[in-house]
mmCIF file of C-alpha atoms in Angstrom:
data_model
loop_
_atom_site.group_PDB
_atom_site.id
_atom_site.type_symbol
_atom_site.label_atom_id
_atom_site.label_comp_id
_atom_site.label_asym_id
_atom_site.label_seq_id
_atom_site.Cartn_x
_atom_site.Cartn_y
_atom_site.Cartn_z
ATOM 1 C CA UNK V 1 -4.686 -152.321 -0.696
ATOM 2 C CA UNK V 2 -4.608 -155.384 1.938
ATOM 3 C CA UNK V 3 -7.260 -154.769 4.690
ATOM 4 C CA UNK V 4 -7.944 -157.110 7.414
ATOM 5 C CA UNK V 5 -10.800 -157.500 9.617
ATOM 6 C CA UNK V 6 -11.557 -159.292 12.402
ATOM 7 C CA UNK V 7 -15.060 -160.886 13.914
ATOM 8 C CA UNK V 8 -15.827 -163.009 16.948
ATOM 9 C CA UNK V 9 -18.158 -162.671 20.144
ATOM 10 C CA UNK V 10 -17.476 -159.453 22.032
ATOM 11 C CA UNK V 11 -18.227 -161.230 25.198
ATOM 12 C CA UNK V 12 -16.946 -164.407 26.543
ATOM 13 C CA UNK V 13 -17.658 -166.176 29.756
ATOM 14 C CA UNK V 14 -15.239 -166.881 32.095
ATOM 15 C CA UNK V 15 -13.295 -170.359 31.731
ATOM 16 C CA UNK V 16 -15.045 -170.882 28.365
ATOM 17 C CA UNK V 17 -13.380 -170.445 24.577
ATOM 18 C CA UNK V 18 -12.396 -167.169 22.646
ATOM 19 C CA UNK V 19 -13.175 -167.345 19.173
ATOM 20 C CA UNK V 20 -11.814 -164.807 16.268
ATOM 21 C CA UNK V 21 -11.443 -165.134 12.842
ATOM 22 C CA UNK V 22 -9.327 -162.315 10.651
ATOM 23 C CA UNK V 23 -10.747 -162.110 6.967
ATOM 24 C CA UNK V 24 -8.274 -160.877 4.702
ATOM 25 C CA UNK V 25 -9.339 -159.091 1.333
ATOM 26 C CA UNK V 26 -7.186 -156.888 -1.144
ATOM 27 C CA UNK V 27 -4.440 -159.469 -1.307
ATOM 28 C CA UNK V 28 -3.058 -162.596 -0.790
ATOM 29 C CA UNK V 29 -3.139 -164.609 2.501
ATOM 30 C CA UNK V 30 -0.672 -167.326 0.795
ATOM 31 C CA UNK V 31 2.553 -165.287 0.336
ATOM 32 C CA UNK V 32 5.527 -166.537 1.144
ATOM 33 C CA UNK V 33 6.933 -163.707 3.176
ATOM 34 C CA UNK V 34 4.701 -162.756 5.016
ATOM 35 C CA UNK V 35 3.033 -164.180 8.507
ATOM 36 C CA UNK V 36 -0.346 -163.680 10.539
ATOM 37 C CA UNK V 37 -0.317 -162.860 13.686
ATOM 38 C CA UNK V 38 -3.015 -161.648 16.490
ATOM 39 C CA UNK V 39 -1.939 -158.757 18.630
ATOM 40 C CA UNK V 40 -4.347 -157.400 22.069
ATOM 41 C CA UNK V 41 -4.399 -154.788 23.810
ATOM 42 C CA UNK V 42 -5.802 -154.894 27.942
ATOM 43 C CA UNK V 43 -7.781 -151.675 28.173
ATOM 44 C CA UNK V 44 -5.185 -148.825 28.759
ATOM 45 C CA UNK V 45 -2.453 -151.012 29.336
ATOM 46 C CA UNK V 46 0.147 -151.901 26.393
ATOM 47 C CA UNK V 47 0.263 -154.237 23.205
ATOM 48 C CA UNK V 48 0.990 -158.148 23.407
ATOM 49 C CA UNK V 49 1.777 -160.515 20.994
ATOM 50 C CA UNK V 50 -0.083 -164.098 21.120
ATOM 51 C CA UNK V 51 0.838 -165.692 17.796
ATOM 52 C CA UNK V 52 1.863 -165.864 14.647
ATOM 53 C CA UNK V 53 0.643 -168.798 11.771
ATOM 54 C CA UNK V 54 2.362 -168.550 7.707
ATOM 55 C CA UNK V 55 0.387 -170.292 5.143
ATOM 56 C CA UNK V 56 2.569 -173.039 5.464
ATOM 57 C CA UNK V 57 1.644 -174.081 8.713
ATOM 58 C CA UNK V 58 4.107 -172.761 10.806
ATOM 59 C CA UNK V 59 3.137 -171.447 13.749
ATOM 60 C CA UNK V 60 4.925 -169.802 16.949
ATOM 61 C CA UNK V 61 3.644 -168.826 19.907
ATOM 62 C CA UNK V 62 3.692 -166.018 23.274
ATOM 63 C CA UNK V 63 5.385 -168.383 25.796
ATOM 64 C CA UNK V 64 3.212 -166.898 28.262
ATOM 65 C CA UNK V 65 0.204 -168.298 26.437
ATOM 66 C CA UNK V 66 1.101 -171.079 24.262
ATOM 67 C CA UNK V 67 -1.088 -173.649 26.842
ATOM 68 C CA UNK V 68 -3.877 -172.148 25.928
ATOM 69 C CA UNK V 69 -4.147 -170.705 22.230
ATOM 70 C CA UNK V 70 -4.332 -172.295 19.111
ATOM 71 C CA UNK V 71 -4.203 -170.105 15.861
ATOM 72 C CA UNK V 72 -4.982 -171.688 12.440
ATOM 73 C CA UNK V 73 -5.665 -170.195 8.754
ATOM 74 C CA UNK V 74 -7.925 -171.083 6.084
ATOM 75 C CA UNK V 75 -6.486 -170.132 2.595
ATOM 76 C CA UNK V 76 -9.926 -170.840 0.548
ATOM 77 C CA UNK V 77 -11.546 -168.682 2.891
ATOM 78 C CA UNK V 78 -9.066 -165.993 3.025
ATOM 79 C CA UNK V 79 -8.870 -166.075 6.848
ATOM 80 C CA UNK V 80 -7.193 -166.993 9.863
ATOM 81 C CA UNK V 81 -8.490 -167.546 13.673
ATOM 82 C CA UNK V 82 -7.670 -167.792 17.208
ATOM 83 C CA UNK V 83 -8.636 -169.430 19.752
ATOM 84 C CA UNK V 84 -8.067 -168.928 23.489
ATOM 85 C CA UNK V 85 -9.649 -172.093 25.903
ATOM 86 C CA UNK V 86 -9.669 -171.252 29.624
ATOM 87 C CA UNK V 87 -10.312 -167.622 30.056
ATOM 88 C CA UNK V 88 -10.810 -165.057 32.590
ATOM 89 C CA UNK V 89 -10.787 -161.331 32.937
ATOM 90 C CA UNK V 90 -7.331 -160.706 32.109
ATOM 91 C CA UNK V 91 -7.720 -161.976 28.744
ATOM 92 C CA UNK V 92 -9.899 -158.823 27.686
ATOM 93 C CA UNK V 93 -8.670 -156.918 25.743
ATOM 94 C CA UNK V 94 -8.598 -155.686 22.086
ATOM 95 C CA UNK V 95 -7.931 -158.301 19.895
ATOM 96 C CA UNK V 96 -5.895 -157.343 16.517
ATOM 97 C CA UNK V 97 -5.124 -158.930 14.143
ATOM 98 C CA UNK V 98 -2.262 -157.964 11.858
ATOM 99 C CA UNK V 99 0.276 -158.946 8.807
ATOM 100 C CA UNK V 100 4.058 -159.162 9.687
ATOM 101 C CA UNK V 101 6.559 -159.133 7.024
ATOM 102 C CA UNK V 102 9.755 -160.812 6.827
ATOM 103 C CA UNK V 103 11.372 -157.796 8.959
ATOM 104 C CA UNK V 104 9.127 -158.708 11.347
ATOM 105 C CA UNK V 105 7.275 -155.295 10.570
ATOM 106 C CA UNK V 106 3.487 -155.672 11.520
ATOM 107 C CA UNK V 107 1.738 -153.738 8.467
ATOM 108 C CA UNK V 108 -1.489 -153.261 8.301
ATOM 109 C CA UNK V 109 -3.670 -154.014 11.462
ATOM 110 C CA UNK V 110 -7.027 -154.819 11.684
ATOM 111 C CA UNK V 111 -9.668 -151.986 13.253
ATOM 112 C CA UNK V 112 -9.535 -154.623 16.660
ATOM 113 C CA UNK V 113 -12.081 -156.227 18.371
ATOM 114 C CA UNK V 114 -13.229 -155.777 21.773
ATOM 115 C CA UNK V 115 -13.464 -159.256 24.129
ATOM 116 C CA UNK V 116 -15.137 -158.640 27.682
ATOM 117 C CA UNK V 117 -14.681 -161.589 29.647
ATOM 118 C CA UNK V 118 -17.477 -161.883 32.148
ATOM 119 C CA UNK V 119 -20.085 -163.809 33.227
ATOM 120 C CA UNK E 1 12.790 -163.508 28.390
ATOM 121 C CA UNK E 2 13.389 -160.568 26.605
ATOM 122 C CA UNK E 3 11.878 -156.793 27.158
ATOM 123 C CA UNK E 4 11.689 -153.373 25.738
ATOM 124 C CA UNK E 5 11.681 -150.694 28.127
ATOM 125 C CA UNK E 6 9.915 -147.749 27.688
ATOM 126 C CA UNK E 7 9.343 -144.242 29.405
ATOM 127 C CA UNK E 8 5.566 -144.559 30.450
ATOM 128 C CA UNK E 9 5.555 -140.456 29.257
ATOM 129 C CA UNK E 10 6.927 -138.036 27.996
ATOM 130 C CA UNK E 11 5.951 -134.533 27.711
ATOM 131 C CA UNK E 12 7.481 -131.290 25.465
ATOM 132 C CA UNK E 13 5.745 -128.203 24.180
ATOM 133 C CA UNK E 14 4.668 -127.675 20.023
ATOM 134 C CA UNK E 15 7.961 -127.264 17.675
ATOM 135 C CA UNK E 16 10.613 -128.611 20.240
ATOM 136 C CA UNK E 17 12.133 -132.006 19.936
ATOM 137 C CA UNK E 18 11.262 -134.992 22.080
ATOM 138 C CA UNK E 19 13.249 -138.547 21.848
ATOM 139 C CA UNK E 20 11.467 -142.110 23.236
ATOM 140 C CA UNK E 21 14.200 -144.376 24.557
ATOM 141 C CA UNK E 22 13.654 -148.359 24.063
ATOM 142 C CA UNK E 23 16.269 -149.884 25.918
ATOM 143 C CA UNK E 24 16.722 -153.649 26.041
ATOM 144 C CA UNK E 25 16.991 -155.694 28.397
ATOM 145 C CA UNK E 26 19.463 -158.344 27.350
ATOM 146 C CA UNK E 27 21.821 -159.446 24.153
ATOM 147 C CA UNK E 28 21.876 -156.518 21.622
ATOM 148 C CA UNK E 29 18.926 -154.477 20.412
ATOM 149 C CA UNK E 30 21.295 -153.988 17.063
ATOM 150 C CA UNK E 31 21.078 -157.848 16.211
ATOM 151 C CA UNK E 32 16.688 -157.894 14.600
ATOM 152 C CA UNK E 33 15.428 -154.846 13.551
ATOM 153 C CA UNK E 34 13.377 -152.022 15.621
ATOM 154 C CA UNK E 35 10.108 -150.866 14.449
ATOM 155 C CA UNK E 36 8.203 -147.450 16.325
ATOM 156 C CA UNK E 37 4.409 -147.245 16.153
ATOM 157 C CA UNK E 38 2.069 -144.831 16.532
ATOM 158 C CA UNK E 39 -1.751 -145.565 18.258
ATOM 159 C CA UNK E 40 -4.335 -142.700 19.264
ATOM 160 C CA UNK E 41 -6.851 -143.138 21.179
ATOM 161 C CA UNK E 42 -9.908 -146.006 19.745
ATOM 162 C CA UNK E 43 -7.741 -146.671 16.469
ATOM 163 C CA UNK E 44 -4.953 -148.993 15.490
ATOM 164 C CA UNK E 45 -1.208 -148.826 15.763
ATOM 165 C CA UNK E 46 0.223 -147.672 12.676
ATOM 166 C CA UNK E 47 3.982 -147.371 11.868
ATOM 167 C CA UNK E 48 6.321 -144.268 11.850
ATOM 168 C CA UNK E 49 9.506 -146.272 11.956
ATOM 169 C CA UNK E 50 10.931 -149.360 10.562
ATOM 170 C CA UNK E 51 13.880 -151.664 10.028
ATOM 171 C CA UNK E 52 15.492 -149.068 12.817
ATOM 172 C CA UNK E 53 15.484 -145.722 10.771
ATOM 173 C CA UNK E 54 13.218 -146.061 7.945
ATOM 174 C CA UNK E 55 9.961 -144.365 7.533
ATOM 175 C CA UNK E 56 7.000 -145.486 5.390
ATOM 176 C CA UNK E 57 5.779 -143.273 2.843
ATOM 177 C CA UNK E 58 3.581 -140.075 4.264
ATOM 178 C CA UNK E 59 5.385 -140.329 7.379
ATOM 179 C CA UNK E 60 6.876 -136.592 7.731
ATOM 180 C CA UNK E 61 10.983 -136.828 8.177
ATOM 181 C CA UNK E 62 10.193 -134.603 11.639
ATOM 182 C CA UNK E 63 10.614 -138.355 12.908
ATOM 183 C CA UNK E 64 13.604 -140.230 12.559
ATOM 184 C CA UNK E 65 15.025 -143.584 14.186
ATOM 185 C CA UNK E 66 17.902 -144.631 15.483
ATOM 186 C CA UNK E 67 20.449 -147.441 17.288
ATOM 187 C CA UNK E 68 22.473 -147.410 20.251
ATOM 188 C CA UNK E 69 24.518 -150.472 20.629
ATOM 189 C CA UNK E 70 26.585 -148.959 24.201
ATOM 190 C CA UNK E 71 23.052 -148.390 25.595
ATOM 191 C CA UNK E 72 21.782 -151.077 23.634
ATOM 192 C CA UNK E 73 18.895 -148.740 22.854
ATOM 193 C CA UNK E 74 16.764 -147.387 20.053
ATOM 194 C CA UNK E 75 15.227 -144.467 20.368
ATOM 195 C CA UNK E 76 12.639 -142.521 18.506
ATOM 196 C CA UNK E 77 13.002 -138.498 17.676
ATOM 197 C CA UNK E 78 10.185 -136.041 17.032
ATOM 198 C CA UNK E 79 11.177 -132.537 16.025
ATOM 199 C CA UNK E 80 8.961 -130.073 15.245
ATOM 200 C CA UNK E 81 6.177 -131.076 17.457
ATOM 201 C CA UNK E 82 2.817 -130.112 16.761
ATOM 202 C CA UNK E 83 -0.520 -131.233 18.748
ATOM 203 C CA UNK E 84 -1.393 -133.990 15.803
ATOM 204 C CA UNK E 85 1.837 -135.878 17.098
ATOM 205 C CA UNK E 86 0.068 -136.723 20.526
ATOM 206 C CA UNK E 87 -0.274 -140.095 21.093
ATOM 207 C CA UNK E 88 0.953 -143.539 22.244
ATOM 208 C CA UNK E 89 4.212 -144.947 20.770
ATOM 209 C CA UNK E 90 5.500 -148.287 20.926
ATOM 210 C CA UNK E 91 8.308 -149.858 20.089
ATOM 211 C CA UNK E 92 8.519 -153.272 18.860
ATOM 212 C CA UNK E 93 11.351 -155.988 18.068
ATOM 213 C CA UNK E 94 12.068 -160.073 17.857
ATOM 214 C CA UNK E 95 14.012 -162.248 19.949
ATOM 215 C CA UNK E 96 13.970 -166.358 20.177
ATOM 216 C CA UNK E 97 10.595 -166.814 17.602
ATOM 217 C CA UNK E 98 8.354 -163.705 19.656
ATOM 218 C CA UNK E 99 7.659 -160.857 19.190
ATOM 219 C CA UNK E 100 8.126 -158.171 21.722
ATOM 220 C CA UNK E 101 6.563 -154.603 22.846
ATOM 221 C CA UNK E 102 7.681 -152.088 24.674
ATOM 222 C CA UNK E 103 5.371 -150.623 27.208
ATOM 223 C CA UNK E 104 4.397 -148.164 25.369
ATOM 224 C CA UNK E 105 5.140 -144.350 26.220
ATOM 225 C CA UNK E 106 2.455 -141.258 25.955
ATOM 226 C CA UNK E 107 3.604 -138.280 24.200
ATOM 227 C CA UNK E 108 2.030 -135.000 25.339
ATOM 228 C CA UNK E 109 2.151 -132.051 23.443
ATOM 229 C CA UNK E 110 1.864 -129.456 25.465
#
């Protein structure tokens, strides 16, 4: 059964880089139908997407944060990252990570990761 | 840009029905599929609904999805409500390369 997990700093300080990495085990991370994408989650507010990386290469991002994320993926290491320059309090949040499948159906999820941003 | 809008709550009492409107806000709904997910508190969303009306395996068929292209809304049913079901639900779709959220609405079982 796929299960992914994620790992990174649980505190960041402001204007400096977020750094997460999803390790994916049970499965392949180099299947052709399926992307990668990281998902967070402001505390008690709703779910928004950031991005979205297939093994290929191809990548697509949240307009709303495309100038400052880059995701990437590693398919020796069974993992893919994230990394968000510039931030400030807004940007905590729980960080997911999470598989999408051609449907655009995000199946499974990662337990999430808690970023504080703060100095 | 496109949006999902969502009830922030909702509220019904054990064994009634409830239904969680996602209405969109441009184009139509109909054209990428809808998926509904389920989050309680500290844990991960995981799915009740997908491709509009289909529900994974151990999902009971107490919920159900469905389309509404003249409201250009989906909307998710619960019948036979028991406490368990009390939780967040989302509702999530695809437009122009992103993927979108609703708002998210709380379901209290009261």
């Amino acid at each position: 059964q796929l299960q992914l997990q994620e790992s990174g700093p649980g505190l960041v300080k402001p204007s400096e880089t977020l750094s997460l990495s999803c390790s994916v085990s049970g499965g392949s991370i180099s299947e052709t139908n399926y992307f990668w994408d990281w998902i967070r989650q402001p505390p008690g507010k709703g779910l928004e997407w950031i991005a979205s990386i297939h093994y290929s290469g191809s990548t697509d991002y949240n307009p709303s944060l495309k100038s400052r994320v880059t995701i990437s993926l590693d398919t020796s290491k069974k993992q893919f990252s994230l990394e968000m320059s510039s931030v400030i309090a807004a940007d905590t949040a729980v960080y997911f990570c999470a598989r999408r499948g051609f449907y655009n159906l995000f199946d499974p999820w990662g337990q999430g990761t808690l970023v504080i941003v703060s100095s | 840009n496109f949006m999902l809008t969502q009830p922030h709550s909702v509220s019904e009492s054990p064994g009634k029905t409830v239904t969680i409107s996602c209405t969109g806000s441009s184009g139509s709904i109909a054209r990428n599929y809808v998926q509904w997910y389920q989050q309680r508190p500290g844990s991960a969303p995981t799915t009740v609904i997908y491709e509009d009306n289909q529900r994974p395996s151990g999902v009971p068929d107490r919920f159900s999805g469905s389309i509404d292209s003249s409201s250009n809304s989906a909307s998710l049913t619960i019948s036979g409500l028991k406490p368990e079901d009390e939780a967040d639900y989302y509702c999530q779709s695809y437009d122009s390369s992103n993927q979108v959220f609703g708002g998210g609405t709380k379901l209290t079982v009261l």
